[in-house]
Amino acid sequence: KFLLFTFVGVIHLLSFGSGKAVYKNGISRRTFQEIKEEIAGYEDVAKAIINLAVYGKAQNRSYERLALLVDTVGPRLSGSKNLEKAIEIMYQNLQQNGLENVHLEPVKIPHWERGEESAVMLAPRIHKMAIMGLGSSIGTPPEGIIAEVLVVTSFDELQRRAPEARGKIVVYNQPYISYAMTVQYRVRGAVEAAKVGALASLIRSVASFSIYSPHTGIQEYQDGVPKIPTACITVEDAEMMSRMASNGNTIVIQLKMGAKTYPDTDSFNTVAEITGSKYPEQVVLVSGHLDSWDVGQGAMDDGGGAFISWEALSLVRDLGLRPKRTLRLVLWTAEEQGGIGASQYYQLHKVNISNYSLVMESDSGTFLPTGLQFTGSDKARAIMEEVMRLLQPLNVTQVFSDGEGTDINFWIQAGVPGASLRDELYKYFAFHHSHGDTMTVMDPKQMNVAAAVWAVVSYVVADMEEMLPRS
């Protein structure tokens, strides 16, 4: 792996070209060697940020700030009073922290509530199942749905057995390959089951590990396809029903769900800045989302990402630094419903897209980072590889591909370079969208390192003489 990254790095440097000028808007700027030297000049600043975040007075601060919020407010579902309260608290926190241009940008967001829900296996034996309704699902009639079960392991199997599905509850027992590959069953499971006449769908939780824990998340209906109730079940129950079906047992379940969707409600993206000293109209954006699902505390997803993003600005301010470009913090609302707050932010601000140097989002955990994921031009990647060298004291220097994030994808797809924190995804998806997403999962020392990485990268890119080059 090390040799691979070294080789890729060499290729990038060669393609960038020693002595070849960097171009922006068709105007020749500086050679890559000059940019390398400029970045190397930030070594002392990077060490100061690292020392303050990891060893100094700011150590554990992001963890303690996060604990105070999530212990006070709890989970923060889109449209809930808890989310509204969290936004109010964060608005006050950012003002009290002395950050600049602290303000709320209004957006409309979905309001869905799960209500009371239950699933009981009636045959071949009585068994009360742990379930969680999926976001935007409809409810069942008050008396529930009682039906036989059809267990499948894939959409292909569902299609092959379509005649068997009518009038039944489809249970998906798809194997976990990766979140990106497996989540399609949560998102599309109800629609595909409805197409073949199912009354409801129960989806094996999209999780890397389970201790009988259901994991919720968003699901999507499709125009022209009947809406059926849908919920996630535990890995254990999905596998048990698969074994029962293989043994020829008839499985009957009673499903009750009180889920309901209400009219869209008012919410806000929360914004704070350190205004740039030389190019204040140009922006490096750091972000995480403040909303969560309605279970656990939303500490990991995405309290940690939101709070290391706040911490990045706090560290820069504590050191008396002011980058040439504006360092902007955005705490998104309604990310879990599909980047709703971020979409409206993009529509409002895209007129200034040429002024965005880098968009960053941390939404894959704030455990011990292994590097930075980045999407952008080869020239921009070569620059980011030099920036990451500044994090050698933390041994977090690698630049990976795929810098996308739900809330920053709008910008990346339009050509703005994007970055996200590379983290331990196996652990992340063991707790993701479950009752287990609490402060107990978080580690203050790992958050310190994540905050240091976030602060160094965002500050240096914001302070460099030139914006990151685009394709």
XYZ file of C-alpha atoms in Angstrom:
471
model
C 0.000 0.000 0.000
C 2.821 2.362 0.890
C 4.581 1.669 -2.412
C 1.342 2.248 -4.289
C 0.779 5.634 -2.721
C 4.403 6.601 -3.232
C 4.167 5.665 -6.898
C 0.913 7.595 -7.340
C 2.440 10.591 -5.630
C 5.448 10.503 -7.975
C 3.150 10.290 -10.996
C 1.211 13.324 -9.781
C 4.379 15.319 -9.293
C 5.689 14.344 -12.713
C 2.412 15.222 -14.392
C 2.381 18.502 -12.495
C 5.840 19.083 -13.798
C 8.814 20.582 -12.058
C 9.209 23.985 -13.634
C 5.817 23.936 -15.334
C 3.632 26.873 -14.482
C 0.319 26.526 -12.671
C -2.493 28.147 -14.609
C -5.592 29.826 -13.255
C -8.097 31.473 -15.572
C -5.545 31.157 -18.336
C -2.969 33.231 -16.486
C 0.406 31.711 -15.666
C 1.091 31.667 -11.957
C 3.928 29.879 -10.209
C 5.825 26.655 -10.666
C 4.898 23.661 -8.572
C 8.288 23.896 -6.859
C 7.366 27.370 -5.668
C 4.022 26.093 -4.367
C 5.793 23.216 -2.579
C 8.071 25.700 -0.878
C 5.137 27.893 0.095
C 3.355 24.931 1.715
C 6.539 23.784 3.491
C 6.638 27.246 5.030
C 3.543 26.361 7.070
C 5.402 23.701 9.065
C 5.593 25.801 12.232
C 1.952 26.860 11.998
C 0.881 23.242 11.502
C 2.901 22.160 14.531
C 1.309 24.925 16.599
C -2.193 23.769 15.602
C -1.314 20.136 16.337
C 0.230 20.977 19.699
C -2.760 23.060 20.766
C -5.330 20.478 19.639
C -3.607 17.285 20.751
C -1.379 18.260 23.669
C -2.329 21.800 24.705
C -5.195 23.670 26.331
C -7.623 22.702 23.560
C -7.192 18.945 23.978
C -10.507 17.104 24.502
C -12.413 20.351 23.879
C -14.368 19.116 20.859
C -15.339 15.963 22.777
C -16.477 17.938 25.834
C -18.436 20.433 23.737
C -20.135 17.590 21.868
C -20.993 15.693 25.048
C -22.625 18.788 26.522
C -24.842 19.251 23.469
C -25.930 15.653 22.883
C -26.428 14.912 26.583
C -28.580 18.053 26.862
C -30.553 17.775 23.611
C -30.394 14.120 22.567
C -31.100 12.952 19.005
C -32.020 15.611 16.429
C -34.404 14.324 13.781
C -35.339 16.588 10.876
C -38.439 18.557 11.835
C -38.114 17.845 15.564
C -38.043 20.222 18.525
C -34.699 18.680 19.505
C -33.097 19.812 16.240
C -34.571 23.274 16.646
C -33.139 23.489 20.177
C -29.695 22.257 19.017
C -29.563 24.938 16.321
C -30.417 27.629 18.887
C -27.698 26.376 21.239
C -25.083 26.202 18.474
C -25.939 29.713 17.291
C -25.241 30.971 20.819
C -22.093 28.834 21.170
C -20.541 30.164 17.975
C -21.254 33.746 18.962
C -19.776 33.216 22.421
C -16.709 31.645 20.800
C -15.994 34.995 19.130
C -16.422 33.762 15.572
C -17.516 36.239 12.913
C -20.652 36.609 10.799
C -22.509 34.025 12.868
C -25.947 33.640 11.329
C -28.753 31.244 10.462
C -29.838 30.633 6.859
C -33.492 29.506 6.660
C -34.458 26.321 4.787
C -37.513 24.081 4.515
C -37.020 20.493 5.706
C -39.076 17.276 5.928
C -40.937 16.346 9.109
C -41.489 12.628 9.624
C -42.142 10.772 12.878
C -41.975 7.015 13.424
C -44.637 6.747 16.134
C -45.204 3.449 17.921
C -43.973 0.393 16.049
C -43.691 -3.337 16.590
C -43.212 -6.604 14.750
C -44.170 -9.978 16.204
C -43.504 -13.313 14.582
C -46.660 -15.398 15.057
C -45.446 -18.557 13.304
C -43.616 -20.897 13.417
C -43.233 -19.531 16.978
C -43.982 -16.372 18.936
C -41.048 -13.964 18.790
C -41.075 -10.205 19.413
C -38.681 -8.584 16.947
C -36.631 -5.405 17.288
C -37.453 -3.075 14.398
C -37.036 0.550 13.329
C -39.221 2.178 10.725
C -37.284 3.696 7.841
C -37.410 7.422 7.226
C -40.391 8.623 5.137
C -42.163 5.252 5.450
C -45.931 5.236 5.707
C -47.589 3.549 8.660
C -49.760 0.461 8.760
C -53.481 0.433 9.565
C -54.013 0.661 13.360
C -54.609 -3.092 13.579
C -51.377 -3.715 11.690
C -50.631 -6.094 8.850
C -50.617 -9.848 9.378
C -49.086 -11.756 6.499
C -46.803 -14.585 5.492
C -43.155 -13.792 4.812
C -41.091 -14.234 1.668
C -37.350 -14.177 2.437
C -34.966 -13.141 -0.373
C -31.266 -12.349 -0.445
C -31.222 -10.011 -3.457
C -33.357 -8.006 -5.853
C -32.619 -10.642 -8.498
C -34.092 -13.370 -6.285
C -37.130 -11.181 -5.631
C -37.702 -10.889 -9.373
C -37.320 -14.633 -9.882
C -39.842 -15.305 -7.121
C -42.180 -12.412 -7.938
C -45.323 -14.611 -8.149
C -44.733 -15.702 -4.529
C -44.493 -12.131 -3.208
C -48.062 -10.935 -3.751
C -49.876 -10.339 -0.482
C -46.785 -11.110 1.618
C -44.211 -9.254 3.696
C -40.884 -9.350 1.873
C -37.873 -9.837 4.143
C -34.503 -8.958 2.655
C -31.537 -10.901 4.046
C -28.906 -9.359 1.786
C -25.263 -9.874 2.833
C -23.292 -6.836 3.994
C -20.596 -6.150 1.390
C -19.985 -2.471 2.001
C -22.289 0.339 2.994
C -22.206 1.899 -0.465
C -23.145 -1.383 -2.138
C -25.606 -2.714 0.430
C -27.562 0.448 1.300
C -29.545 0.145 -1.951
C -31.685 -2.492 -0.190
C -32.689 -0.011 2.499
C -33.318 2.771 -0.015
C -35.109 0.763 -2.727
C -36.378 -2.262 -0.817
C -39.940 -1.044 -0.346
C -40.329 0.058 -3.967
C -39.050 -3.232 -5.395
C -41.268 -5.232 -3.038
C -44.297 -3.096 -3.877
C -43.740 -3.649 -7.601
C -44.377 -7.380 -7.112
C -47.419 -6.898 -4.911
C -45.955 -7.147 -1.389
C -47.843 -5.614 1.534
C -44.709 -4.470 3.429
C -40.943 -4.924 3.477
C -38.505 -5.631 6.284
C -34.856 -5.033 5.508
C -31.843 -6.547 7.221
C -30.015 -3.651 8.851
C -27.140 -2.254 6.803
C -24.483 -2.806 9.441
C -20.940 -4.140 9.583
C -21.566 -5.766 12.994
C -24.635 -6.450 15.113
C -25.543 -7.198 18.705
C -29.241 -7.455 17.865
C -29.330 -3.781 16.886
C -31.673 -2.416 14.207
C -30.254 0.452 12.124
C -32.605 3.026 10.613
C -32.085 5.400 7.673
C -33.834 7.051 4.766
C -35.793 5.130 2.166
C -37.339 6.444 -1.038
C -40.683 5.845 -2.678
C -41.184 6.051 -6.439
C -43.945 7.773 -8.367
C -46.401 5.305 -9.805
C -45.468 2.545 -7.335
C -47.745 1.855 -4.335
C -46.324 2.998 -1.001
C -45.943 0.161 1.499
C -44.689 0.265 5.107
C -41.007 -0.541 5.491
C -38.684 -1.028 8.443
C -35.274 -2.435 9.252
C -34.803 -5.546 11.352
C -31.725 -6.960 13.019
C -29.107 -9.014 11.201
C -29.897 -11.844 13.621
C -33.623 -11.931 12.843
C -33.045 -11.680 9.088
C -30.639 -14.625 9.173
C -32.958 -16.641 11.451
C -35.919 -16.189 9.111
C -33.728 -17.130 6.173
C -32.853 -20.400 7.935
C -36.489 -21.006 8.841
C -37.578 -20.488 5.237
C -34.844 -22.820 3.993
C -36.177 -25.477 6.356
C -39.645 -25.134 4.854
C -41.268 -23.246 7.731
C -44.146 -20.883 7.031
C -43.345 -17.574 8.711
C -46.154 -15.177 9.696
C -45.538 -11.675 11.064
C -47.792 -9.000 12.516
C -46.349 -5.553 11.683
C -47.606 -2.341 13.293
C -46.159 1.073 12.420
C -47.487 4.469 13.438
C -45.197 6.379 11.073
C -46.531 9.644 9.676
C -45.247 12.430 7.430
C -46.204 16.016 8.278
C -45.885 19.181 6.151
C -42.356 20.515 5.650
C -41.157 22.732 8.466
C -38.742 25.643 8.951
C -35.131 25.039 9.905
C -31.699 26.588 9.444
C -28.168 25.934 8.278
C -25.881 27.388 10.949
C -22.963 29.479 9.653
C -19.881 31.087 11.236
C -16.657 32.460 9.783
C -13.169 33.742 10.233
C -13.149 36.436 7.577
C -10.251 36.359 5.134
C -7.602 39.067 5.427
C -6.747 39.429 1.723
C -9.418 37.618 -0.304
C -12.475 37.713 2.001
C -14.837 36.858 -0.865
C -13.024 33.551 -1.433
C -14.032 30.614 0.753
C -12.753 27.374 2.236
C -15.802 25.618 3.676
C -15.624 23.131 6.563
C -18.751 21.317 7.622
C -20.684 18.550 9.311
C -24.406 18.043 9.839
C -26.219 18.915 13.042
C -29.278 16.737 12.482
C -29.345 13.013 13.211
C -31.799 10.147 13.336
C -34.155 9.867 16.284
C -32.260 7.096 18.082
C -29.112 7.154 20.175
C -27.595 10.611 20.574
C -26.321 11.376 17.084
C -22.870 11.712 18.664
C -20.952 9.896 15.944
C -23.284 10.708 13.032
C -22.655 13.488 12.778
C -22.032 15.273 16.036
C -18.324 14.475 15.807
C -17.991 15.854 12.283
C -19.907 19.020 13.136
C -17.843 19.631 16.268
C -14.373 19.067 14.770
C -15.433 21.530 12.073
C -16.277 24.071 14.784
C -13.041 23.132 16.530
C -11.038 23.875 13.357
C -12.161 27.503 13.476
C -11.666 27.673 17.257
C -8.061 26.461 16.951
C -7.276 28.983 14.234
C -8.821 31.771 16.299
C -7.053 30.694 19.508
C -3.686 30.981 17.757
C -4.503 34.467 16.499
C -4.373 33.318 12.883
C -6.365 34.914 10.082
C -6.095 33.219 6.689
C -6.116 35.179 3.441
C -9.418 33.533 2.460
C -12.559 33.265 4.553
C -12.780 30.077 6.587
C -16.492 29.269 6.718
C -18.143 26.747 9.025
C -21.535 25.362 8.006
C -23.541 23.015 10.222
C -26.060 21.469 7.848
C -29.642 20.660 8.651
C -31.620 17.650 7.337
C -28.642 15.817 5.848
C -30.156 12.477 6.768
C -33.143 13.140 4.502
C -30.837 13.506 1.489
C -28.811 16.691 1.992
C -31.898 18.930 2.101
C -30.270 21.862 3.905
C -27.114 21.603 1.813
C -29.093 21.564 -1.432
C -30.780 24.833 -0.526
C -27.440 26.334 0.560
C -26.000 25.433 -2.844
C -28.894 27.042 -4.685
C -28.439 30.215 -2.644
C -24.647 30.451 -2.960
C -23.764 28.818 -6.291
C -23.658 32.239 -7.937
C -20.304 32.599 -6.133
C -19.024 29.137 -7.063
C -15.840 30.514 -8.633
C -14.824 31.798 -5.191
C -14.930 28.406 -3.457
C -11.409 26.979 -3.216
C -12.269 23.816 -1.253
C -15.390 22.282 0.321
C -14.862 19.873 3.236
C -17.261 17.619 5.119
C -16.645 15.188 7.961
C -19.473 12.629 8.043
C -17.795 9.228 8.352
C -16.788 9.324 11.998
C -14.116 11.112 13.985
C -12.123 8.113 15.097
C -8.379 8.026 14.435
C -8.121 9.350 10.853
C -5.927 7.532 8.343
C -5.768 10.390 5.863
C -7.793 12.701 3.685
C -10.133 11.688 0.884
C -9.992 14.166 -1.981
C -11.729 14.801 -5.279
C -10.299 17.352 -7.670
C -7.882 17.905 -10.523
C -4.491 16.176 -10.611
C -2.839 19.527 -9.940
C -5.026 20.161 -6.919
C -4.351 16.631 -5.655
C -0.598 17.192 -5.897
C -1.010 20.343 -3.805
C -3.114 18.482 -1.221
C -0.447 15.794 -0.973
C 2.034 18.517 -0.023
C -0.409 19.983 2.520
C -0.853 16.569 4.116
C 2.922 16.269 4.599
C 2.488 18.938 7.266
C 0.643 16.326 9.349
C 3.668 14.034 9.553
C 3.882 14.608 13.353
C 0.523 12.794 13.589
C 1.450 10.191 10.958
C -1.678 11.139 8.996
C -0.330 12.058 5.571
C -2.067 9.978 2.908
C -4.420 11.381 0.289
C -7.087 8.967 -0.920
C -9.685 9.295 -3.656
C -13.416 9.945 -3.229
C -13.648 13.176 -1.259
C -17.409 13.277 -1.695
C -19.977 13.804 1.028
C -23.765 14.146 0.852
C -23.694 17.855 1.701
C -20.742 18.879 -0.481
C -21.493 16.760 -3.546
C -23.421 19.615 -5.144
C -20.217 21.666 -5.251
C -17.935 18.789 -6.247
C -20.152 17.842 -9.171
C -19.876 21.448 -10.340
C -16.065 21.271 -10.289
C -15.105 22.559 -6.826
C -12.407 20.463 -5.100
C -13.811 18.476 -2.175
C -12.362 16.664 0.836
C -13.574 14.385 3.603
C -11.922 12.691 6.554
C -10.781 9.095 5.976
C -11.836 6.994 8.954
C -12.466 3.493 10.304
C -15.684 2.558 8.513
C -16.098 -0.920 10.013
C -16.544 0.581 13.466
C -18.617 3.440 12.100
C -21.221 1.198 10.471
C -21.464 -0.991 13.564
C -23.095 1.968 15.374
C -24.476 3.971 12.436
C -28.168 5.038 12.707
C -28.699 2.893 15.795
C -29.382 3.250 19.518
C -25.638 2.665 19.943
C -24.659 6.038 18.425
C -23.855 7.701 21.754
C -20.908 9.456 23.406
C -19.683 6.045 24.558
C -18.530 5.411 20.971
C -16.467 8.604 20.917
C -12.829 8.884 21.986
C -11.566 12.346 23.018
C -7.970 11.662 21.978
C -9.026 10.477 18.527
C -11.248 13.539 18.149
C -8.231 15.711 19.014
C -6.273 14.228 16.120
C -9.218 14.521 13.739
C -9.675 18.175 14.701
C -5.980 18.880 14.180
C -6.055 17.369 10.684
C -9.204 19.311 9.836
C -7.757 22.593 11.120
C -4.363 22.292 9.415
C -5.838 21.392 6.033
C -8.545 24.058 6.079
C -6.249 26.821 7.348
C -3.372 26.172 4.945
C -5.612 25.943 1.884
C -7.392 29.113 3.001
C -4.119 30.964 3.510
C -2.198 29.954 0.401
C -1.667 32.697 -2.148
C -3.717 30.937 -4.824
C -6.926 28.943 -4.845
C -6.749 25.237 -5.627
C -6.663 24.728 -9.409
C -9.671 23.088 -11.035
C -9.819 20.762 -14.007
